[in-house]
Protein backbone atom coordinates (compact mmCIF):
# COMPACT_ATOMS: atom_id res chain seq x y z
CA MET A 1 -0.17 0.23 0.47
CA ASN A 2 0.91 3.28 -0.90
CA MET A 3 -1.84 5.88 0.57
CA GLN A 4 -0.38 9.79 1.22
CA THR A 5 -1.88 10.82 4.13
CA SER A 6 -0.26 13.23 5.26
CA ALA A 7 3.26 15.13 4.73
CA VAL A 8 6.34 14.16 7.37
CA VAL A 9 8.34 17.16 7.27
CA ALA A 10 11.99 16.00 7.18
CA PRO A 11 14.59 16.58 10.01
CA PRO A 12 16.80 19.34 8.59
CA ALA A 13 20.62 18.61 8.32
CA PRO A 14 22.82 20.47 10.64
CA ARG A 15 24.81 23.43 9.19
CA GLY A 16 27.19 23.28 11.99
CA LEU A 17 28.85 22.52 15.04
CA ALA A 18 27.01 24.45 17.09
CA GLN A 19 23.78 23.35 15.62
CA MET A 20 24.53 19.86 16.86
CA GLN A 21 23.85 20.10 20.91
CA LEU A 22 26.10 16.59 21.06
CA PRO A 23 28.94 16.79 24.27
CA ILE A 24 32.28 18.14 22.05
CA VAL A 25 33.89 15.73 23.56
CA MET A 26 31.58 12.82 23.01
CA MET A 27 31.54 14.20 18.92
CA ARG A 28 34.98 13.82 18.74
CA ASP A 29 35.95 10.87 20.46
CA ILE A 30 32.73 8.25 17.88
CA LEU A 31 35.03 10.43 14.75
CA LEU A 32 38.44 8.80 15.90
CA LYS A 33 36.81 5.78 16.99
CA THR A 34 35.13 5.32 13.19
CA MET A 35 38.68 6.44 11.77
CA PHE A 36 39.95 3.80 13.93
CA ARG A 37 37.34 1.12 13.46
CA LYS A 38 36.78 2.01 9.52
CA ASN A 39 39.95 2.91 8.36
CA ALA A 40 38.47 6.12 7.13
CA ASN A 41 40.95 8.99 5.82
CA LEU A 42 38.73 11.48 3.52
CA VAL A 43 36.38 13.87 5.20
CA SER A 44 34.25 12.68 2.38
CA ASP A 45 34.46 8.90 4.13
CA ILE A 46 34.31 10.63 7.05
CA ALA A 47 31.27 12.40 6.89
CA ALA A 48 29.08 9.56 5.23
CA ALA A 49 30.51 6.87 8.31
CA ILE A 50 29.28 9.97 10.56
CA CYS A 51 26.27 10.52 8.90
CA LEU A 52 27.16 14.32 9.07
CA PRO A 53 27.28 16.77 6.16
CA ILE A 54 30.65 17.31 4.73
CA PRO A 55 31.63 20.82 6.13
CA VAL A 56 30.31 19.75 9.80
CA THR A 57 32.76 16.73 9.51
CA GLN A 58 35.44 19.59 8.34
CA GLU A 59 35.01 21.63 11.56
CA LEU A 60 34.88 18.14 13.69
CA VAL A 61 38.11 17.07 11.42
CA ASP A 62 39.79 20.12 12.36
CA MET A 63 38.98 20.44 15.77
CA ALA A 64 40.46 17.35 16.12
CA ARG A 65 43.94 18.28 14.02
CA GLU A 66 44.56 20.98 16.63
CA GLN A 67 44.53 18.99 19.67
CA LYS A 68 47.23 16.67 17.44
CA LEU A 69 45.11 13.38 17.56
CA LEU A 70 44.21 14.05 13.79
CA GLU A 71 47.36 14.78 10.90
CA ALA A 72 47.30 15.94 7.27
CA THR A 73 48.65 13.29 4.80
CA GLY A 74 48.74 15.85 1.58
CA THR A 75 46.86 15.67 -1.46
CA LEU A 76 45.71 12.03 -2.60
CA ASN A 77 45.55 11.37 -6.15
CA ALA A 78 42.70 11.97 -9.01
CA ASN A 79 40.69 9.22 -7.67
CA SER A 80 39.60 10.32 -4.10
CA GLY A 81 38.75 14.27 -5.92
CA ASN A 82 41.85 15.59 -4.90
CA GLU A 83 40.63 15.26 -1.24
CA MET A 84 42.61 16.32 1.43
CA GLY A 85 43.47 12.66 3.16
CA TYR A 86 43.89 12.54 7.33
CA GLN A 87 44.87 9.96 9.63
CA LEU A 88 45.66 9.53 13.65
CA THR A 89 48.33 10.63 14.92
CA ASP A 90 50.03 8.11 18.28
CA ALA A 91 47.90 10.51 20.09
CA GLY A 92 44.89 10.28 18.53
CA ARG A 93 44.51 6.34 17.68
CA ALA A 94 45.81 6.47 21.92
CA ARG A 95 42.74 8.56 22.84
CA ALA A 96 40.73 6.49 20.34
CA LEU A 97 41.54 3.03 22.02
CA ASP A 98 40.76 5.24 25.45
CA ALA A 99 37.42 5.94 24.17
CA LEU A 100 37.01 2.56 22.67
CA SER A 101 36.98 1.14 26.09
CA GLN A 102 34.70 3.33 27.45
CA SER A 103 31.75 2.36 24.57
CA GLU A 104 32.71 0.51 21.50
CA TYR A 105 29.55 2.86 20.03
CA TYR A 106 31.06 4.82 16.60
CA GLY A 107 29.96 5.61 13.12
CA ALA A 108 26.71 7.89 13.23
CA MET A 109 26.33 10.82 15.02
CA PRO A 110 23.65 10.26 17.32
CA VAL A 111 20.57 12.80 17.48
CA PRO A 112 20.16 14.36 21.09
CA LEU A 113 17.08 13.23 22.59
CA ASP A 114 15.27 17.09 23.32
CA VAL A 115 16.10 16.84 19.30
CA TYR A 116 14.25 13.68 18.45
CA ARG A 117 11.36 15.44 20.35
CA GLU A 118 10.76 17.80 17.59
CA GLN A 119 11.34 14.85 14.96
CA VAL A 120 8.61 13.14 17.09
CA GLU A 121 6.15 16.09 16.57
CA ARG A 122 6.40 16.77 12.74
CA GLN A 123 5.55 13.04 12.35
CA SER A 124 3.42 12.19 15.33
CA ILE A 125 0.81 9.07 14.41
CA ARG A 126 -1.96 11.54 15.77
CA ASN A 127 -1.38 14.02 12.46
CA ILE A 128 -2.23 11.74 10.16
CA MET A 129 -5.84 11.41 8.99
CA VAL A 130 -7.40 8.03 7.20
CA THR A 131 -10.64 8.01 5.57
CA ARG A 132 -12.85 5.55 4.78
CA GLN A 133 -11.81 5.28 1.42
CA GLN A 134 -8.34 4.14 2.28
CA LEU A 135 -9.11 2.00 4.93
CA THR A 136 -11.86 0.31 2.97
CA GLN A 137 -9.10 0.05 0.42
CA ALA A 138 -6.15 -1.14 2.89
CA MET A 139 -8.71 -4.24 4.19
CA GLY A 140 -9.98 -5.01 0.46
CA HIS A 141 -9.04 -8.14 0.95
CA LEU A 142 -11.50 -9.13 3.74
CA ILE A 143 -15.20 -9.81 4.20
CA LEU A 144 -16.07 -7.11 6.81
CA PRO A 145 -18.93 -5.70 8.13
CA ASP A 146 -19.24 -1.80 7.30
CA SER A 147 -20.67 -1.08 10.91
CA LEU A 148 -17.18 -2.03 11.73
CA LEU A 149 -14.97 0.41 9.46
CA ASP A 150 -17.47 3.19 11.50
CA HIS A 151 -15.47 1.84 14.22
CA LEU A 152 -12.14 1.45 13.50
CA GLY A 153 -11.77 4.53 11.11
CA PRO A 154 -11.82 7.46 13.84
CA ALA A 155 -9.97 4.98 16.37
CA VAL A 156 -6.93 4.95 13.84
CA SER A 157 -7.28 8.59 12.64
CA ALA A 158 -7.19 10.05 16.64
CA GLY A 159 -3.73 7.63 16.80
CA ARG A 160 -5.09 5.83 20.34
CA SER A 161 -5.04 2.57 21.58
CA ILE A 162 -7.14 0.33 20.09
CA LEU A 163 -9.00 -2.66 22.12
CA MET A 164 -10.32 -5.79 19.53
CA TYR A 165 -11.36 -8.49 21.19
CA GLY A 166 -14.02 -11.56 20.60
CA PRO A 167 -14.17 -14.64 19.58
CA PRO A 168 -10.62 -16.31 18.04
CA GLY A 169 -10.15 -16.94 14.14
CA ASN A 170 -12.42 -14.29 12.95
CA GLY A 171 -9.20 -11.51 11.51
CA LYS A 172 -8.33 -9.18 14.70
CA SER A 173 -4.88 -9.86 13.44
CA SER A 174 -5.86 -9.65 10.00
CA ILE A 175 -7.75 -6.05 10.66
CA SER A 176 -4.49 -5.38 12.43
CA ASN A 177 -2.07 -5.40 9.71
CA GLY A 178 -4.90 -4.03 6.91
CA ILE A 179 -4.41 -0.87 9.87
CA ARG A 180 -0.41 -1.23 9.46
CA ASP A 181 -1.13 -0.80 5.38
CA ALA A 182 -3.90 2.33 5.23
CA LEU A 183 -0.43 4.60 6.89
CA GLY A 184 0.63 4.19 3.82
CA ASP A 185 3.61 7.41 4.68
CA CYS A 186 6.74 7.46 5.89
CA VAL A 187 8.94 8.50 8.99
CA TYR A 188 12.42 9.15 10.28
CA VAL A 189 14.16 6.86 12.20
CA PRO A 190 17.36 8.48 13.83
CA ARG A 191 19.59 5.63 14.05
CA ALA A 192 20.76 6.20 17.50
CA ILE A 193 20.24 9.65 20.09
CA GLU A 194 21.62 10.25 23.43
CA TYR A 195 20.85 11.54 26.18
CA ALA A 196 23.25 12.18 29.41
CA GLY A 197 26.29 11.17 27.30
CA GLN A 198 24.68 7.91 26.84
CA VAL A 199 24.08 6.35 23.19
CA ILE A 200 20.87 4.49 22.73
CA THR A 201 20.39 2.88 19.24
CA VAL A 202 17.09 3.21 17.18
CA TYR A 203 16.89 2.00 14.42
CA ASP A 204 16.27 -1.60 13.67
CA PRO A 205 16.59 -3.42 10.29
CA ILE A 206 13.96 -5.66 11.86
CA VAL A 207 11.65 -3.42 12.66
CA HIS A 208 11.79 -0.56 10.25
CA THR A 209 11.59 -0.62 6.36
CA ALA A 210 14.22 2.00 4.94
CA VAL A 211 12.84 3.28 2.01
CA GLU A 212 15.38 3.75 -0.79
CA GLU A 213 15.52 7.61 -2.12
CA GLU A 214 15.75 9.12 -5.56
CA ALA A 215 19.60 9.39 -6.93
CA GLU A 216 20.12 12.84 -7.65
CA ASP A 217 20.80 14.05 -11.36
CA PRO A 218 23.31 16.18 -11.24
CA ASN A 219 22.31 17.69 -14.41
CA ALA A 220 18.29 18.67 -12.80
CA LEU A 221 18.56 22.89 -11.45
CA ARG A 222 17.28 22.11 -8.55
CA ARG A 223 18.32 19.15 -6.41
CA PRO A 224 16.10 17.78 -3.69
CA ARG A 225 16.67 19.06 -0.37
CA ARG A 226 18.17 16.87 1.62
CA PHE A 227 17.60 16.25 5.18
CA ASP A 228 20.13 14.97 8.25
CA THR A 229 21.08 11.45 7.64
CA ARG A 230 21.90 10.47 11.09
CA TYR A 231 18.00 9.58 10.80
CA VAL A 232 16.95 6.74 7.78
CA LYS A 233 13.12 7.21 5.87
CA CYS A 234 11.05 4.20 7.28
CA GLU A 235 7.47 3.47 6.51
CA ARG A 236 5.86 4.01 9.29
CA PRO A 237 6.91 1.33 11.94
CA THR A 238 5.15 -2.10 13.26
CA VAL A 239 5.61 -3.88 16.23
CA VAL A 240 4.18 -7.03 16.24
CA THR A 241 4.30 -9.49 19.52
CA GLY A 242 2.44 -12.11 21.28
CA GLY A 243 2.53 -14.42 23.85
CA GLU A 244 6.33 -14.07 24.50
CA LEU A 245 5.46 -10.22 25.69
CA SER A 246 7.03 -9.77 28.88
CA LEU A 247 7.67 -6.03 31.14
CA SER A 248 11.59 -6.50 30.65
CA MET A 249 11.07 -5.87 26.66
CA LEU A 250 9.98 -2.98 27.77
CA ASP A 251 12.64 -1.22 29.59
CA LEU A 252 16.18 0.04 28.14
CA VAL A 253 18.32 -3.20 26.94
CA TYR A 254 21.97 -2.93 28.33
CA ASN A 255 24.98 -4.32 26.23
CA PRO A 256 27.81 -4.55 28.52
CA THR A 257 29.95 -5.82 26.17
CA ALA A 258 29.34 -2.44 23.98
CA ARG A 259 28.54 -0.55 26.72
CA THR A 260 25.63 1.12 24.65
CA TYR A 261 21.60 0.94 24.96
CA GLN A 262 19.18 -0.98 22.44
CA ALA A 263 15.93 1.21 22.50
CA PRO A 264 12.68 -0.89 23.81
CA LEU A 265 10.09 -1.72 21.45
CA GLN A 266 7.31 0.56 22.10
CA LEU A 267 10.66 3.45 21.36
CA LYS A 268 11.44 1.66 17.99
CA SER A 269 7.70 2.37 17.05
CA THR A 270 7.82 5.42 17.22
CA GLY A 271 5.20 6.48 14.82
CA GLY A 272 4.19 3.85 13.76
CA ILE A 273 2.22 0.51 15.55
CA PHE A 274 2.48 -1.72 18.22
CA ILE A 275 0.42 -4.63 17.92
CA VAL A 276 -0.60 -6.58 20.78
CA ASP A 277 -1.55 -9.54 19.81
CA ASP A 278 -3.23 -12.97 21.57
CA LEU A 279 -3.32 -10.55 24.95
CA GLY A 280 -3.66 -13.37 27.76
CA ARG A 281 -1.33 -15.57 26.55
CA GLN A 282 1.97 -13.63 27.53
CA ALA A 283 3.58 -14.61 31.04
CA GLU A 284 2.74 -11.44 32.25
CA PRO A 285 -1.22 -10.99 33.67
CA PRO A 286 -2.69 -8.58 31.26
CA GLN A 287 -3.46 -6.30 34.23
CA ALA A 288 0.29 -6.39 35.17
CA LEU A 289 1.23 -5.35 31.14
CA VAL A 290 -1.54 -2.85 31.00
CA ASN A 291 -0.26 -1.15 33.84
CA ARG A 292 3.14 -0.52 32.43
CA TRP A 293 1.02 1.43 30.12
CA ILE A 294 -1.15 3.60 31.99
CA VAL A 295 1.14 6.44 31.67
CA PRO A 296 2.32 6.95 28.15
CA LEU A 297 -0.73 5.89 27.26
CA GLU A 298 -2.26 9.43 28.92
CA GLU A 299 0.57 11.32 28.74
CA GLY A 300 2.14 10.21 25.93
CA ARG A 301 5.10 9.91 27.22
CA ASP A 302 7.60 7.16 28.58
CA ILE A 303 9.98 6.46 31.26
CA LEU A 304 12.82 4.66 30.93
CA ALA A 305 15.85 3.59 32.82
CA LEU A 306 19.50 4.01 32.63
CA GLN A 307 21.59 1.44 34.51
CA SER A 308 22.90 4.00 36.91
CA GLY A 309 18.97 4.22 37.96
CA GLU A 310 18.33 7.44 36.27
CA LYS A 311 15.19 8.03 34.95
CA PHE A 312 14.15 10.29 31.69
CA GLU A 313 11.49 10.62 29.71
CA VAL A 314 10.70 9.81 25.94
CA PRO A 315 8.45 10.62 23.34
CA PHE A 316 5.48 7.98 23.40
CA ASP A 317 3.50 7.62 19.71
CA THR A 318 2.50 5.25 19.06
CA LEU A 319 -0.96 3.16 18.39
CA VAL A 320 -1.25 0.33 20.29
CA ILE A 321 -3.53 -2.29 19.73
CA PHE A 322 -4.57 -4.89 22.06
CA SER A 323 -6.51 -7.99 20.13
CA THR A 324 -7.10 -10.61 22.85
CA ASN A 325 -9.61 -13.44 22.70
CA PHE A 326 -11.13 -12.98 25.86
CA HIS A 327 -13.79 -10.65 27.66
CA PRO A 328 -12.20 -7.79 28.37
CA ASN A 329 -14.08 -7.50 31.61
CA GLU A 330 -12.63 -10.90 32.17
CA ILE A 331 -8.70 -10.06 32.05
CA PHE A 332 -9.30 -5.56 33.73
CA ASP A 333 -9.89 -3.77 35.94
CA GLN A 334 -12.67 -1.20 35.03
CA ALA A 335 -9.53 1.64 35.53
CA ALA A 336 -7.85 -0.55 32.83
CA LEU A 337 -9.91 -0.05 30.84
CA ARG A 338 -10.79 3.55 31.00
CA ARG A 339 -7.21 4.18 29.56
CA ILE A 340 -7.47 2.41 26.36
CA PHE A 341 -9.51 4.52 23.85
CA PHE A 342 -11.40 2.36 22.14
CA LYS A 343 -12.60 -0.95 22.72
CA ILE A 344 -14.72 -2.94 19.08
CA LYS A 345 -15.90 -5.99 19.54
CA ILE A 346 -15.02 -8.81 16.13
CA ASP A 347 -17.61 -11.17 15.77
CA GLY A 348 -17.92 -13.54 13.75
CA PRO A 349 -19.42 -12.94 10.26
CA ASP A 350 -23.05 -14.25 9.25
CA GLN A 351 -23.92 -16.68 6.60
CA GLU A 352 -24.05 -13.95 4.37
CA ASN A 353 -20.36 -12.74 4.94
CA PHE A 354 -19.42 -16.43 5.50
CA LEU A 355 -20.48 -17.76 1.68
CA LYS A 356 -18.78 -14.36 0.54
CA ILE A 357 -15.54 -15.42 2.30
CA PHE A 358 -16.33 -19.24 1.40
CA ALA A 359 -16.39 -18.23 -2.66
CA LEU A 360 -13.43 -16.29 -2.18
CA VAL A 361 -11.30 -18.58 -0.68
CA ALA A 362 -12.23 -21.56 -3.13
CA ARG A 363 -11.82 -19.35 -5.85
CA LYS A 364 -8.01 -17.87 -5.12
CA LYS A 365 -7.35 -21.49 -4.15
CA GLY A 366 -8.73 -23.17 -7.55
CA VAL A 367 -11.36 -25.43 -5.73
CA PRO A 368 -14.71 -25.20 -7.61
CA LEU A 369 -18.01 -24.49 -5.46
CA ASP A 370 -20.11 -26.94 -5.51
CA GLU A 371 -23.97 -26.03 -4.51
CA ALA A 372 -24.80 -30.02 -3.06
CA THR A 373 -21.73 -29.19 -0.79
CA LEU A 374 -22.67 -26.06 0.27
CA VAL A 375 -26.01 -26.86 1.60
CA HIS A 376 -24.83 -29.63 3.14
CA LEU A 377 -22.64 -27.90 5.17
CA LEU A 378 -25.14 -25.20 6.36
CA LYS A 379 -27.74 -27.53 6.74
CA THR A 380 -26.29 -30.35 8.84
CA LYS A 381 -22.47 -29.30 9.76
CA TYR A 382 -23.41 -25.36 11.59
CA PRO A 383 -26.34 -26.82 13.15
CA THR A 384 -24.80 -28.83 15.11
CA ILE A 385 -22.31 -25.88 16.33
CA ASP A 386 -25.09 -23.54 16.43
CA ASN A 387 -24.83 -22.05 13.66
CA VAL A 388 -21.76 -19.95 14.82
CA TYR A 389 -19.36 -19.18 11.89
CA ALA A 390 -15.78 -18.18 12.05
CA ASN A 391 -13.34 -16.59 9.28
CA TYR A 392 -10.74 -19.16 9.75
CA GLN A 393 -13.18 -21.80 9.37
CA PRO A 394 -13.44 -21.36 5.26
CA VAL A 395 -9.76 -21.49 4.73
CA PHE A 396 -9.76 -24.53 7.23
CA LEU A 397 -12.03 -26.42 5.45
CA ILE A 398 -10.92 -25.84 1.61
CA ASP A 399 -7.04 -26.76 2.94
CA GLN A 400 -8.71 -30.11 4.13
CA MET A 401 -10.63 -30.67 0.75
CA MET A 402 -7.32 -29.77 -1.02
CA ALA A 403 -4.89 -32.00 1.40
CA ILE A 404 -7.59 -35.09 0.52
CA CYS A 405 -7.75 -34.37 -2.87
CA ASP A 406 -4.10 -34.54 -2.97
CA PHE A 407 -3.97 -38.34 -1.25
CA GLU A 408 -5.98 -39.49 -3.58
CA GLY A 409 -5.01 -38.93 -6.47
CA ILE A 410 -8.22 -37.03 -7.69
CA PRO A 411 -8.98 -33.06 -9.39
CA TYR A 412 -9.26 -30.28 -6.73
CA GLN A 413 -13.04 -30.44 -5.59
CA MET A 414 -15.97 -30.39 -3.06
CA SER A 415 -18.60 -32.45 -2.05
CA PRO A 416 -20.10 -34.04 0.82
CA ASP A 417 -18.28 -36.88 2.03
CA LEU A 418 -15.09 -34.42 1.34
CA ILE A 419 -16.86 -31.46 4.31
CA ASP A 420 -17.19 -34.30 6.56
CA ARG A 421 -13.81 -35.27 6.82
CA ALA A 422 -13.08 -31.99 6.90
CA TRP A 423 -14.89 -31.10 9.15
CA ALA A 424 -13.99 -34.28 11.42
CA ASN A 425 -10.05 -32.06 12.13
CA MET A 426 -12.22 -28.43 12.52
CA PHE A 427 -12.87 -29.57 16.66
CA VAL A 428 -11.64 -32.34 18.78
CA LYS A 429 -14.48 -34.19 20.47
CA ASP A 430 -14.90 -33.37 24.34
CA GLU A 431 -14.13 -36.66 25.69
CA GLU A 432 -12.36 -38.47 28.22
CA ILE A 433 -9.70 -40.34 27.48
CA VAL A 434 -8.87 -43.95 30.00
CA LYS A 435 -4.74 -43.63 30.24
């Protein structure tokens, strides 16, 4: 999906060291460590490695030269664009090794937390406007009642928390993914942020999908304005967790070897969606998980802690979607439910929509429909379960019939007998097993 819902303002590139708002010693040490680790000696290569504009990088290099940590190696050959080369002095190499012993972090210069907050506001999930048409298009592969979109639309546009509940197998996870697709635009994710001299890595290729930038045309009269390359332009992120979610995943992760931090899941999902699937299946009680979210959900800020115990605030700008098969009153108290802004029940389809789903799945999988089989299914099989339909059942039954046809060596087809055999695998008979 690529439905533009808002025009996100890109982070402006810094024009000088004074605009960086980072400790000078930290910037100098990252420069030295990067040159040492990457064996970079041209300003253009160094600038690409630390993700700063060439003029700002040159300022940093000149400062390190004044401190006798770098020295010029002279003009290089034409292949390097006649750039001046630089290398670490003995003092610079010693300083780089000392800095590496304190923190292994090198490469992209981090973004100060306060500067990152400004970018979060520019690309807030609450700034987007999703129309009915966009939501319908994103969920075009699903058969949903119009009344469901009536509830989902305002919830997504508000960028507030959503609780989807109802019987299993009715597409709560698919709906969550459809909401993600409806967002459509891009945000800028920092490679790392800085707080109190500590580096916290944020960009994660597993979570974030980078968007390729168009190559610049050197002959163009107007070149596109470059953004701060300490950020990566990405699709709005989506973090999906299930039964494995624990409270520890919502805290900073400290790497004692590198002496750096990794952002928790909710910080990585900033500007996007955090889906908590199968709520109630985690080792942590659902009430405990939601209690952890109370302040973030209400105030749009989260509180994290460093190894030292120092606590600090970070932006909390994510659309949290809780999905559960339990009734909310069974797993939450009323105070917790009050903090979740939208509560939407996802029921199974009625008979008409069930048949639409069944026909859609059969056509997609190349299994011809058979009227006698459908009549047998609706009149004989479903009355045994009080005519309760679920969205997963058409896929299950058709896949079962296809597997039987493969085994029997016959073309894909439907028949009352095949439906009976498929049906036998959909439920487990409630009976006592004699041991």
